[in-house]
Short mmCIF file of C-alpha atoms and ligand atoms in Angstrom, two decimals:
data_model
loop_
_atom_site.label_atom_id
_atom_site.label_comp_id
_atom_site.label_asym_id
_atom_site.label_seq_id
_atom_site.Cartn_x
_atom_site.Cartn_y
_atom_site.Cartn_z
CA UNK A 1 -63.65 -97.23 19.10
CA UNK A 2 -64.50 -95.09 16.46
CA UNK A 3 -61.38 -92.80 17.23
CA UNK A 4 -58.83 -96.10 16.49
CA UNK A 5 -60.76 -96.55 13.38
CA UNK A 6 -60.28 -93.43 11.65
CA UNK A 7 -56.48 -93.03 13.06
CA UNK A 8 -55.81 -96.24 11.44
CA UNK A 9 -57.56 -95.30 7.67
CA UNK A 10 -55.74 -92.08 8.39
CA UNK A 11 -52.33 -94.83 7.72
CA UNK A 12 -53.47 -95.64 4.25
CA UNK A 13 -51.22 -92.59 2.89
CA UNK A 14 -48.80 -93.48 5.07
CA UNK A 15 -48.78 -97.12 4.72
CA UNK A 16 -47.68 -97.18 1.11
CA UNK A 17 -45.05 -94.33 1.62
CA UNK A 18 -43.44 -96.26 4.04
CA UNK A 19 -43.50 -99.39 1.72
CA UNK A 20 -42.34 -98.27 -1.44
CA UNK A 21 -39.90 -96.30 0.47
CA UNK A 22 -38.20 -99.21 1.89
CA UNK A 23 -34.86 -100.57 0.70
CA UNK A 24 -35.17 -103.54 2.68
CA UNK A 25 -37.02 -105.39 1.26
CA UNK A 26 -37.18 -103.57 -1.76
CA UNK A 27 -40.75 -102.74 -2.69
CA UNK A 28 -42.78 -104.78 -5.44
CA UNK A 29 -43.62 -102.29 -8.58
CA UNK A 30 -46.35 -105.04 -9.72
CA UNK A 31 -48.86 -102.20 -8.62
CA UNK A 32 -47.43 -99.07 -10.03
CA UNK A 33 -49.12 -97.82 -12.84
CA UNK A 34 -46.11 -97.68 -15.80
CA UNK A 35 -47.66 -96.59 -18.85
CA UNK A 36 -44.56 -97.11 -20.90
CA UNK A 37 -44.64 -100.86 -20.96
CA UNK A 38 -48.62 -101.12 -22.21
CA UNK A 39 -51.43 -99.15 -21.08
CA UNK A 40 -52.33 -100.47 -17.36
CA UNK A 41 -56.19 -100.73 -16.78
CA UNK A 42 -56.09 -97.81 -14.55
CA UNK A 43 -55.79 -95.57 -17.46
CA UNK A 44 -57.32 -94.00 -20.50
CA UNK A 45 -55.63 -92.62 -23.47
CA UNK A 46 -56.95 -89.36 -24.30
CA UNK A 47 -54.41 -88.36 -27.07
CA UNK A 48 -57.11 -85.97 -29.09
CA UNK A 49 -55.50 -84.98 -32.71
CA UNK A 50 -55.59 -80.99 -31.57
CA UNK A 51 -53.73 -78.66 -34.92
CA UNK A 52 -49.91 -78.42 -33.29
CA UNK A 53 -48.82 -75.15 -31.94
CA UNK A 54 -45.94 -73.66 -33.74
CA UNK A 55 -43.82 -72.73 -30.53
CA UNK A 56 -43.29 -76.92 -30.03
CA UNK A 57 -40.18 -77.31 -31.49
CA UNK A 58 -38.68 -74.20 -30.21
CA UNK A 59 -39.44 -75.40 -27.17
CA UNK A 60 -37.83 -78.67 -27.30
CA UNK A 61 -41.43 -80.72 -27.48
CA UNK A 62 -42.45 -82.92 -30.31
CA UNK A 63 -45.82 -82.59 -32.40
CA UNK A 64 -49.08 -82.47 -30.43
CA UNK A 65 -49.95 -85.50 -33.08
CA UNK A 66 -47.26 -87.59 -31.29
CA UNK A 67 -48.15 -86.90 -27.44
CA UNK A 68 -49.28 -89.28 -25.73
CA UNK A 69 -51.70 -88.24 -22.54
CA UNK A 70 -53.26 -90.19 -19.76
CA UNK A 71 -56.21 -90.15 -17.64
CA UNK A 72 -56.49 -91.78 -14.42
CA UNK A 73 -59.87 -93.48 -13.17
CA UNK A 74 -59.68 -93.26 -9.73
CA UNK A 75 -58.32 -89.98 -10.42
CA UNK A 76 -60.26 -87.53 -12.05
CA UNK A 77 -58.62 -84.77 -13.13
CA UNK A 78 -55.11 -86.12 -13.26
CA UNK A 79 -53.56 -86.05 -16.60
CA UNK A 80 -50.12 -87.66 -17.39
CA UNK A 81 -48.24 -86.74 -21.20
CA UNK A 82 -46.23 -88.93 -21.59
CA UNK A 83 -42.16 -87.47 -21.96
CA UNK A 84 -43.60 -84.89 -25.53
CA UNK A 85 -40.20 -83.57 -25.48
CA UNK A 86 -37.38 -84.23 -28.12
CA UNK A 87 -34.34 -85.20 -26.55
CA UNK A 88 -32.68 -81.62 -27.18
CA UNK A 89 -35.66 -80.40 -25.83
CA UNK A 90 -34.53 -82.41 -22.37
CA UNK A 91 -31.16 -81.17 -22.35
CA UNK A 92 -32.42 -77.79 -22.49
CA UNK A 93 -34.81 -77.68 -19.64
CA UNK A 94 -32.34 -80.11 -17.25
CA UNK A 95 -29.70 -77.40 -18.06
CA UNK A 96 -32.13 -74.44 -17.02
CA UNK A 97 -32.92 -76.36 -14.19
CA UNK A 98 -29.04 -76.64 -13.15
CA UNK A 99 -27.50 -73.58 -14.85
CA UNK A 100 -30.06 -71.10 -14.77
CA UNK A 101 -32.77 -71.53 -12.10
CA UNK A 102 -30.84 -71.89 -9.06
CA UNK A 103 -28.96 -68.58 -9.94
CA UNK A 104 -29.89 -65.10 -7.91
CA UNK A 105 -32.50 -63.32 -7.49
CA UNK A 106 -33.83 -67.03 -7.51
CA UNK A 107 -34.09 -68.53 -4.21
CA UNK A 108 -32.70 -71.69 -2.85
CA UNK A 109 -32.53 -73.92 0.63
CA UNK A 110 -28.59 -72.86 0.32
CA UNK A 111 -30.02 -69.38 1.54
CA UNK A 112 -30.64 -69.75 5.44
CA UNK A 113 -26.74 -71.15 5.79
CA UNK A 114 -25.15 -68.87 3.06
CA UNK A 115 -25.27 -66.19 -0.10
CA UNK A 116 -24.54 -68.12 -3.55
CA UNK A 117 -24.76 -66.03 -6.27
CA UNK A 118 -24.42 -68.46 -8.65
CA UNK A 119 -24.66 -72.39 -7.55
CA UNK A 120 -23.50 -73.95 -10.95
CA UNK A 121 -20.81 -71.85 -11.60
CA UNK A 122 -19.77 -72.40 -7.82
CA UNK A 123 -19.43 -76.38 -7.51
CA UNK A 124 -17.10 -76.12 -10.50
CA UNK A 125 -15.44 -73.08 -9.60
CA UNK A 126 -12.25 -74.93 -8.97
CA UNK A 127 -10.52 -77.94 -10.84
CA UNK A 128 -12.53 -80.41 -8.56
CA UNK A 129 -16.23 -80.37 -8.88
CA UNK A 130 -17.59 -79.25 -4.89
CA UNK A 131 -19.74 -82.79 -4.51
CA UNK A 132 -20.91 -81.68 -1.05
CA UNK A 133 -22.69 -78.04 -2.82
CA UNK A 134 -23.39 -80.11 -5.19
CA UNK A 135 -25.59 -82.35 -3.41
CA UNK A 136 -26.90 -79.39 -0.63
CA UNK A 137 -29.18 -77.60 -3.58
CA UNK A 138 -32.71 -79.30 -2.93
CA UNK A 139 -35.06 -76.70 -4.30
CA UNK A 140 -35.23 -73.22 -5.92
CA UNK A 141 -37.87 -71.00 -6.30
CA UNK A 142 -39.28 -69.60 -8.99
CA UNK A 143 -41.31 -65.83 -9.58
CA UNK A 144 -43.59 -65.87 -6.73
CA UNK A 145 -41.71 -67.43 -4.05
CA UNK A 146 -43.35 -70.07 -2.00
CA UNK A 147 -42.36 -69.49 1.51
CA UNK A 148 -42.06 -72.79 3.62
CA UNK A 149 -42.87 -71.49 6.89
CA UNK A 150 -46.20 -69.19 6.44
CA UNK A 151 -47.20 -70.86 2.65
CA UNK A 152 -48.50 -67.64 1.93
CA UNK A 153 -47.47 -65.96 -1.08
CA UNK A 154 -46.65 -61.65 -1.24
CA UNK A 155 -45.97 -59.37 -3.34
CA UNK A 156 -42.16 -58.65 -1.31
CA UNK A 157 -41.25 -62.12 -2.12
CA UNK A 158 -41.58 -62.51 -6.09
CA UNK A 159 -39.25 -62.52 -9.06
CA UNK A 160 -39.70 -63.11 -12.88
CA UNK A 161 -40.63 -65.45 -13.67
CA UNK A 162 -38.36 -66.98 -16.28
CA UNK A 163 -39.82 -66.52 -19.52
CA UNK A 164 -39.04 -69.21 -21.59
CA UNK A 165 -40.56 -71.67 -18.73
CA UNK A 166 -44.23 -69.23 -18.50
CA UNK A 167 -44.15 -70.56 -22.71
CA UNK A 168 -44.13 -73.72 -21.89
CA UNK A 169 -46.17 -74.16 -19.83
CA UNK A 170 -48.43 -71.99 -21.99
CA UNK A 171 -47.99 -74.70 -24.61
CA UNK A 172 -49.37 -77.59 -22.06
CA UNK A 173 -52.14 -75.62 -20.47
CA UNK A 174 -53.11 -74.94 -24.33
CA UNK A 175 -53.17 -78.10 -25.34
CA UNK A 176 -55.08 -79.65 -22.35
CA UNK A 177 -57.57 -76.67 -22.94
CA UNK A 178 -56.59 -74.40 -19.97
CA UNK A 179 -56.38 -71.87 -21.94
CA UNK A 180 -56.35 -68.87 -19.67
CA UNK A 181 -53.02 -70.76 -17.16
CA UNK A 182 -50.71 -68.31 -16.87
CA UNK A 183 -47.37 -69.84 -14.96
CA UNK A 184 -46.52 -67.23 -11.78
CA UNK A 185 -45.02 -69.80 -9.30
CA UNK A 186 -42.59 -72.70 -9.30
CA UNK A 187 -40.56 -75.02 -7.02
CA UNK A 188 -37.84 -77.02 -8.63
CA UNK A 189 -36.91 -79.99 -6.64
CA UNK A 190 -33.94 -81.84 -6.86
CA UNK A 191 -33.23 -85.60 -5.31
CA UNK A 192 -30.92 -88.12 -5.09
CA UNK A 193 -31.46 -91.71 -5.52
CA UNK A 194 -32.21 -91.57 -1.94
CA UNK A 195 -34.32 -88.61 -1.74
CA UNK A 196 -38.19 -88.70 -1.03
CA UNK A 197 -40.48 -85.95 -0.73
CA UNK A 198 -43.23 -86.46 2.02
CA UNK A 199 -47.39 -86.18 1.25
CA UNK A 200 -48.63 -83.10 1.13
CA UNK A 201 -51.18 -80.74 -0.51
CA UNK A 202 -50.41 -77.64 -2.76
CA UNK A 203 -53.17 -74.85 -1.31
CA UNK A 204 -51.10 -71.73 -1.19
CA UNK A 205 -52.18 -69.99 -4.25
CA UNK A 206 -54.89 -67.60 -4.38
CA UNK A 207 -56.30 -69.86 -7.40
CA UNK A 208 -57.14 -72.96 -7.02
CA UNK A 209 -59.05 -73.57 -10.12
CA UNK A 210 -55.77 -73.42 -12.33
CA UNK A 211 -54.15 -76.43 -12.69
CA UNK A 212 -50.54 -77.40 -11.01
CA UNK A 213 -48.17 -78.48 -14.23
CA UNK A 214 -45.24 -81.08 -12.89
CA UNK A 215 -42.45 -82.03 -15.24
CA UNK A 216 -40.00 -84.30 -14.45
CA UNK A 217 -36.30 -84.54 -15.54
CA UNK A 218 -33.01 -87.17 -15.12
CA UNK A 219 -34.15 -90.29 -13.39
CA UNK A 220 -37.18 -92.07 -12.52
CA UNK A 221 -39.70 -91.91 -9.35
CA UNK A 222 -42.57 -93.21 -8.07
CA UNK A 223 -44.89 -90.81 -7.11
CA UNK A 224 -48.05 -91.50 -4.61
CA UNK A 225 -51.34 -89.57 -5.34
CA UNK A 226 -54.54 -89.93 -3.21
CA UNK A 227 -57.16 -88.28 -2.30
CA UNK A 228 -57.99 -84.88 -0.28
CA UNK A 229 -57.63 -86.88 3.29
CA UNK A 230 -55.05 -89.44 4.13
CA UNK A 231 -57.06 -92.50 4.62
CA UNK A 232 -57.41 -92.52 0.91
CA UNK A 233 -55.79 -95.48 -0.41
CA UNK A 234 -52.96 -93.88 -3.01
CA UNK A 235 -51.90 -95.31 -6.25
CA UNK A 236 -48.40 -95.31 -7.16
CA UNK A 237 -47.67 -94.25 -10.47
CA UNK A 238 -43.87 -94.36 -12.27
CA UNK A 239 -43.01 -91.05 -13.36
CA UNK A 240 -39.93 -90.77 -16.54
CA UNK A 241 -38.11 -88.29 -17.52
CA UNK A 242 -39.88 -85.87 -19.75
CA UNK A 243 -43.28 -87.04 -18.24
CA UNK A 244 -45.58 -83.77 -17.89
CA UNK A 245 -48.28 -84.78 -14.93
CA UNK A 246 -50.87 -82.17 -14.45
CA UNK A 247 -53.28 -81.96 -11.55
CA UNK A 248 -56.39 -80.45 -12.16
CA UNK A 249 -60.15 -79.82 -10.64
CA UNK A 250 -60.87 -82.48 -7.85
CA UNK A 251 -56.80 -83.96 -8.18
CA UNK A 252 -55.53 -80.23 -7.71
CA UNK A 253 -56.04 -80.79 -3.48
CA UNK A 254 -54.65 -83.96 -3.34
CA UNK A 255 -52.12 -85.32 -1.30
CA UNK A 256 -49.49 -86.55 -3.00
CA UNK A 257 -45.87 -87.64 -2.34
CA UNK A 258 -42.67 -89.51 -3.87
CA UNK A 259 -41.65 -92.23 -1.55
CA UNK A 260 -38.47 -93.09 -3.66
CA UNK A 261 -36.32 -92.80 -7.01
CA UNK A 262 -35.58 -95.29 -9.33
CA UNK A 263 -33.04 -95.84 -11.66
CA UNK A 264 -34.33 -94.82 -15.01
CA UNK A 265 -34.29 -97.90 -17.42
CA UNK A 266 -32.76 -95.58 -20.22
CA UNK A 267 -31.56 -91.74 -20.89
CA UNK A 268 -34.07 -90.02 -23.45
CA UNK A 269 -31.77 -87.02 -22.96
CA UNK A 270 -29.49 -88.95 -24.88
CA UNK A 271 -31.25 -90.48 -27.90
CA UNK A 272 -28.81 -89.11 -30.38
CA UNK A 273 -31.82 -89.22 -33.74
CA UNK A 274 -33.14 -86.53 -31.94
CA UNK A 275 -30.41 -84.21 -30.94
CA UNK A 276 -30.83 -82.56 -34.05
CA UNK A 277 -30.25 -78.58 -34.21
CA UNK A 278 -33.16 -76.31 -34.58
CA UNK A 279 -32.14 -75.05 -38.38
CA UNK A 280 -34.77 -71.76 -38.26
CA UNK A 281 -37.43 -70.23 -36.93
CA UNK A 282 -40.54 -68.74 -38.37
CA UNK A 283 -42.50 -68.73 -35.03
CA UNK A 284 -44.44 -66.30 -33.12
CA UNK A 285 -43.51 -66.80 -29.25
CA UNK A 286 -45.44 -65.16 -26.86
CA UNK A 287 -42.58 -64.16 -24.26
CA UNK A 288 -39.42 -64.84 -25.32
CA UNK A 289 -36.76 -63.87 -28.23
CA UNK A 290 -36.56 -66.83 -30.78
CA UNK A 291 -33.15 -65.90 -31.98
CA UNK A 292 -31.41 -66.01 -28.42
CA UNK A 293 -33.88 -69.17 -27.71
CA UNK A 294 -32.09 -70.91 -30.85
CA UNK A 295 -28.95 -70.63 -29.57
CA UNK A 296 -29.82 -71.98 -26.29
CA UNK A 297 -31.53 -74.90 -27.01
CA UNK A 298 -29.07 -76.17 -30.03
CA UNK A 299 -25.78 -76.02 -28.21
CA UNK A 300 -26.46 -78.74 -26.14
CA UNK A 301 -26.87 -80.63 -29.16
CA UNK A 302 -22.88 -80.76 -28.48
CA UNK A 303 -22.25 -83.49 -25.84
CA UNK A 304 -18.97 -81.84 -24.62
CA UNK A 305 -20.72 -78.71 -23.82
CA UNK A 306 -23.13 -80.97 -21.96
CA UNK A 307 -20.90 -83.55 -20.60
CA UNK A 308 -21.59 -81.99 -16.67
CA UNK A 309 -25.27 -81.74 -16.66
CA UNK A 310 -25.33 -85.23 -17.95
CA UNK A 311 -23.42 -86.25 -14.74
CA UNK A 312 -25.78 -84.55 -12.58
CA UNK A 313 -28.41 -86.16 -14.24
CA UNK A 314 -27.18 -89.81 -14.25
CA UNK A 315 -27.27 -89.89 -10.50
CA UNK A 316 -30.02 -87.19 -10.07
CA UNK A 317 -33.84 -86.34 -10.71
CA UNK A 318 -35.53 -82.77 -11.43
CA UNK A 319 -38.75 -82.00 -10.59
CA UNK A 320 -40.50 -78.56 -11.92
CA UNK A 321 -43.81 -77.90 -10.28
CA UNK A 322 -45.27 -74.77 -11.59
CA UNK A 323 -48.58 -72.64 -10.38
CA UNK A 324 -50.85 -69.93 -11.01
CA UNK A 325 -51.06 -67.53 -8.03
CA UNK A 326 -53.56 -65.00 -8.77
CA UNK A 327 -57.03 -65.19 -10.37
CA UNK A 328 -57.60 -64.30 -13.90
CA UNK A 329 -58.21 -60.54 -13.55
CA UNK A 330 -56.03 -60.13 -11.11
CA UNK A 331 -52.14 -59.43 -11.81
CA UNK A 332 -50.67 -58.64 -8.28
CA UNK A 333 -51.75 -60.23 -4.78
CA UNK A 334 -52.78 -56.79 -3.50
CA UNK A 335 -55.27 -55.98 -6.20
C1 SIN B 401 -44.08 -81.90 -5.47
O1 SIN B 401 -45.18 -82.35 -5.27
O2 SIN B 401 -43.77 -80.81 -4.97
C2 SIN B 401 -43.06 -82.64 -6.32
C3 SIN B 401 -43.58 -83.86 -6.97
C4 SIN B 401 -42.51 -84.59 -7.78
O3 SIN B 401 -41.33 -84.49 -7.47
O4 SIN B 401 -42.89 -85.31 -8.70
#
């Protein structure tokens, strides 16, 4: 008796996967949590007036005065900011995301059935964009790479990690107060609208205390987040583009899943007030060079130039999940 009873609270995870993964009948979003229509009683707004860090516009975020962060009561230790970046600043991290990431000595699921050097520059290699590469690239790794089969990280298996992404996420972990995060590990995930990712917990890295920074690019998803077992009951919480969720001290083990993608109500990549050019730069970066940086984020102020990663984008959502490996005194596995 008591066997059936905990198989069937094991479900609970389960149970809302399977609903708001459904297409028939499409599932009811009366219980998501969607903090951009008003904040839902499941929340607190924590937005703390912290001095801004000069690296923010650089970067493509706005001011720290104008982000807007979340906590979650039945989930402590789960912080949600609110899309903080300009919409340059989205242009420039979907393109890295497209352009960049996916590129060698990165690695991708395209690996086990062939070598792509270069993934972007290979779907529109030709006249005719290749929709069926196109739509194979579901993840890349990122500087330590996670392997799938073992989860164990090593030393053999690692890469930069790209620079310009390790400031970011220096930015965040700053403003949050992790102060010591340094960013070693990432998976970029891509989906379709009919993509899901199924519920899992993040335990690979060596460090467990660091938080796990998720940013999240193109269109909307729900995204399920319980507790350390499955019979939790999840909540489902709508995740926009730009939206920084961080999981942190008791939410860092949970499991957590996105059941389906949504159509995003509107394209903050595209808000053309804030596709203005970065004019100079007196800033102190930590990693990378400001004057190559410049360049890099302001071209894709031009909407020709960025005409094909806003097609990706309009049928397509990016998730960045990035970790720290190692413990603070540490800087290889071995040591
Ligand atoms: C993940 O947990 O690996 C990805 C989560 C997301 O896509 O939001």
């Amino acid at each position: 008796m008591k066997r059936n009873l905990d198989i069937k609270s094991e479900d609970n995870f389960m149970k809302r996967f399977k609903y708001y993964k459904s297409n028939k009948p499409e599932p009811s979003l009366d219980k998501v949590v969607r903090i951009q229509y008003n904040v839902p009683i499941e929340v607190n707004n924590i937005s703390n007036i912290i001095e801004d860090d000069s690296r923010t516009k650089l970067l493509g975020l706005r001011n720290f005065t104008d982000w807007k962060t979340y906590t979650f009561n039945k989930h402590s230790g789960l912080f949600l900011i609110a899309n903080p970046f300009t919409s340059l600043g989205q242009r420039l991290w979907i393109r890295k995301c497209l352009e960049d990431y996916p590129r060698k000595p990165n690695k991708t699921n395209i690996d086990i059935e062939k070598h792509i050097e270069d993934w972007w520059r290979e779907i529109h290699k030709n006249d005719e964009l290749d929709r069926k590469l196109q739509k194979k690239l579901r993840w890349t790794t990122l500087g330590y790479h996670h392997n799938w089969d073992t989860k164990v990280y090593c030393e053999k298996n690692r890469n930069v990690f790209p620079l310009e992404l390790a400031e970011l996420c220096d930015v965040v972990s700053q403003y949050l107060g992790y102060i010591h995060f340094k960013a070693q590990a990432a998976i970029v995930n891509y989906y379709h609208m009919g993509s899901t990712l199924s519920a899992h917990t993040d335990h690979s890295e060596v460090n467990l205390e660091a938080p796990l920074l998720s940013f999240s690019f193109g269109q909307s998803a729900i995204f399920l987040i319980g507790g350390q077992e499955k019979s939790y009951e999840p909540s489902a919480i709508l995740l926009n583009s730009g939206d920084i969720l961080v999981m942190s001290k008791e939410a860092r083990l949970c499991y957590h899943a996105v059941p389906k993608i949504l159509q995003a109500s509107n394209q903050p990549w595209n808000n053309y007030e804030e596709l203005i050019q970065i004019a100079d730069n007196d800033v102190k970066t930590k990693y990378i060079n400001d004057e190559t940086f410049i360049n890099e984020i302001n071209r894709n102020a031009d909407n020709k130039e960025w005409s094909q990663f806003s097609s990706y984008v309009e049928k397509s959502r990016i998730n960045v999940n990035v970790r720290q490996v190692l413990m603070e005194n540490q800087d290889r596995l071995d040591n």
